[in-house]
CSV table of C-alpha atoms in Angstrom, one decimal:
chain,number,residue,atom,x,y,z
A,973,MET,CA,23.3,3.5,4.8
A,974,ILE,CA,21.3,0.5,5.7
A,975,SER,CA,22.4,-2.4,3.4
A,976,TYR,CA,18.9,-4.9,4.3
A,977,VAL,CA,16.3,-5.5,6.3
A,978,THR,CA,15.2,-9.0,7.4
A,979,VAL,CA,11.5,-10.7,8.7
A,980,GLY,CA,10.6,-13.1,9.4
A,981,ALA,CA,7.5,-16.0,8.7
A,982,ASP,CA,5.9,-18.7,9.2
A,983,ASP,CA,4.0,-19.0,6.0
A,984,MET,CA,5.9,-18.2,3.0
A,985,ALA,CA,3.0,-18.5,1.6
A,986,ALA,CA,1.4,-15.6,3.0
A,987,ALA,CA,4.1,-13.7,3.7
A,988,LYS,CA,4.5,-13.6,-0.5
A,989,ARG,CA,1.0,-13.2,-1.1
A,990,PHE,CA,1.8,-10.2,1.3
A,991,TYR,CA,4.2,-8.8,0.3
A,992,THR,CA,4.3,-9.3,-3.4
A,993,ALA,CA,0.8,-7.0,-3.8
A,994,PHE,CA,3.2,-4.2,-2.5
A,995,LEU,CA,6.9,-3.9,-3.8
A,996,PRO,CA,6.9,-5.0,-7.1
A,997,ALA,CA,5.4,-1.7,-7.8
A,998,LEU,CA,8.1,0.0,-6.1
A,999,ASP,CA,10.2,-1.6,-8.5
A,1000,TYR,CA,11.3,-4.6,-6.1
A,1001,GLY,CA,12.8,-7.8,-7.8
A,1002,LEU,CA,11.8,-10.6,-5.9
A,1003,GLU,CA,13.6,-13.5,-6.6
A,1004,GLU,CA,12.7,-17.0,-4.5
A,1005,GLY,CA,14.5,-20.0,-3.3
A,1006,PRO,CA,14.6,-22.3,-0.4
A,1007,GLU,CA,16.0,-19.9,2.7
A,1008,GLY,CA,12.8,-17.5,1.6
A,1009,LEU,CA,12.2,-14.3,-0.5
A,1010,SER,CA,14.3,-11.8,-0.9
A,1011,PHE,CA,13.4,-8.4,-2.4
A,1012,ALA,CA,16.1,-6.2,-4.7
A,1013,LEU,CA,15.9,-2.9,-6.4
A,1014,PRO,CA,17.2,-3.3,-10.3
A,1015,VAL,CA,20.4,-3.2,-10.7
A,1016,GLU,CA,21.6,-1.0,-14.0
A,1017,PRO,CA,24.8,-3.2,-15.8
A,1018,GLY,CA,27.9,-1.4,-13.9
A,1019,LYS,CA,26.4,0.3,-11.1
A,1020,LYS,CA,26.6,-0.4,-7.1
A,1021,PRO,CA,23.4,-2.2,-5.8
A,1022,VAL,CA,21.3,0.1,-4.3
A,1023,PHE,CA,20.7,-1.4,-0.7
A,1024,PRO,CA,18.2,-1.6,0.7
A,1025,ASP,CA,17.2,-5.1,-0.4
A,1026,PHE,CA,14.5,-6.7,1.8
A,1027,TYR,CA,13.8,-10.5,3.1
A,1028,VAL,CA,10.9,-12.6,4.4
A,1029,LYS,CA,12.8,-15.7,5.6
A,1030,PRO,CA,11.9,-18.6,8.2
A,1031,THR,CA,14.1,-18.3,11.9
A,1032,PHE,CA,17.5,-19.5,12.3
A,1033,ASP,CA,16.9,-21.2,15.3
A,1034,GLY,CA,13.7,-23.0,14.3
A,1035,ARG,CA,10.7,-21.0,16.7
A,1036,PRO,CA,7.5,-19.2,15.6
A,1037,ALA,CA,8.8,-16.1,14.3
A,1038,SER,CA,7.1,-13.1,16.3
A,1039,ALA,CA,7.1,-9.2,15.7
A,1040,GLY,CA,9.1,-7.3,16.8
A,1041,ASN,CA,8.1,-4.6,19.4
A,1042,GLY,CA,8.5,-0.7,18.0
A,1043,ALA,CA,10.2,-2.6,15.3
A,1044,MET,CA,9.1,-1.3,12.0
A,1045,VAL,CA,9.5,-1.0,7.6
A,1046,ALA,CA,9.1,1.4,5.9
A,1047,PHE,CA,9.2,1.8,2.0
A,1048,GLU,CA,8.6,4.9,0.1
A,1049,ALA,CA,6.2,5.1,-2.9
A,1050,ARG,CA,5.7,7.4,-4.9
A,1051,ASN,CA,2.6,9.5,-4.1
A,1052,GLN,CA,-0.4,9.8,-2.1
A,1053,ARG,CA,-2.3,7.2,-4.9
A,1054,GLN,CA,0.4,4.9,-5.0
A,1055,VAL,CA,0.3,4.4,-0.7
A,1056,ARG,CA,-3.1,4.6,-1.5
A,1057,ASP,CA,-3.4,1.9,-3.7
A,1058,LEU,CA,-0.7,0.0,-2.8
A,1059,HIS,CA,-2.7,0.1,1.2
A,1060,ALA,CA,-5.7,-2.0,-0.4
A,1061,ALA,CA,-3.5,-4.4,-2.2
A,1062,ALA,CA,-1.4,-5.2,0.4
A,1063,LEU,CA,-5.0,-5.4,2.7
A,1064,VAL,CA,-6.4,-7.1,-0.4
A,1065,ALA,CA,-3.3,-9.7,-0.3
A,1066,GLY,CA,-3.2,-11.0,3.5
A,1067,GLY,CA,-2.6,-7.4,5.4
A,1068,SER,CA,-4.4,-6.2,8.6
A,1069,ASP,CA,-5.2,-2.7,9.0
A,1070,GLU,CA,-2.5,-0.3,11.2
A,1071,GLY,CA,-3.7,3.2,10.2
A,1072,GLN,CA,-5.2,3.9,6.7
A,1073,PRO,CA,-3.0,6.4,4.7
A,1074,GLY,CA,-3.3,10.1,5.4
A,1075,PHE,CA,-1.0,12.6,7.1
A,1076,ARG,CA,-0.1,12.5,10.7
A,1077,ALA,CA,-0.3,15.4,12.7
A,1078,ASP,CA,3.3,14.9,14.2
A,1079,TYR,CA,4.4,14.9,10.6
A,1080,GLY,CA,5.5,17.1,8.4
A,1081,ALA,CA,3.3,18.5,6.7
A,1082,HIS,CA,3.8,16.7,3.2
A,1083,PHE,CA,4.4,12.6,4.9
A,1084,TYR,CA,1.5,10.8,4.0
A,1085,VAL,CA,1.3,7.6,5.2
A,1086,SER,CA,-0.3,4.4,6.2
A,1087,TYR,CA,0.7,1.6,8.4
A,1088,LEU,CA,-0.5,-2.7,7.5
A,1089,ARG,CA,0.8,-5.8,9.1
A,1090,ASP,CA,2.6,-8.3,7.2
A,1091,PRO,CA,0.0,-12.2,7.7
A,1092,GLN,CA,3.5,-12.3,10.9
A,1093,GLY,CA,2.8,-9.4,12.7
A,1094,ASN,CA,5.2,-7.1,11.1
A,1095,LYS,CA,4.5,-3.6,10.9
A,1096,ILE,CA,5.0,-1.7,7.5
A,1097,ALA,CA,4.8,1.2,6.6
A,1098,LEU,CA,4.6,3.1,3.2
A,1099,TYR,CA,4.6,6.5,2.5
A,1100,SER,CA,5.1,9.5,0.7
A,1101,SER,CA,6.3,13.6,1.0
A,1102,ASP,CA,6.9,14.9,-2.0
A,1103,PRO,CA,6.4,18.0,-1.9
A,1104,THR,CA,4.8,19.5,-4.8
A,1105,GLU,CA,1.5,17.9,-3.9
A,1106,PRO,CA,-1.0,19.2,-1.6
A,1107,GLY,CA,0.0,18.9,2.4
A,1108,ARG,CA,-2.5,18.4,5.3
A,1109,ASP,CA,-2.4,22.3,5.6
A,1110,GLY,CA,-3.9,22.4,2.6
């Protein structure tokens, strides 16, 4: 089980614009502090937290943040339409396109995905794999 994922950012305002364009729609709440942005799923009273949390922070060593080569964070959307809508919202909020929403030949017939880069260059995927929706093969 992954507890949290952290990405670095040099421009917190740009990062906030980008991530708040889609994470609240996936039920993530935002807490801001001097250490950066903390996104977490809601916790019902008496229940354990639902992981993973997602953090956007300045680097600890003070050097410029950089995207990991081969690193990507994926967020599950409710359905294919939400993948499309959130991809579009993230682009308007300063992200860049790394792959339009759609099916990919290398993945399962119901794996519908889009790829983005945040303003710092971190790669983000938004996906749905709902077997009740139309799949790649019809």
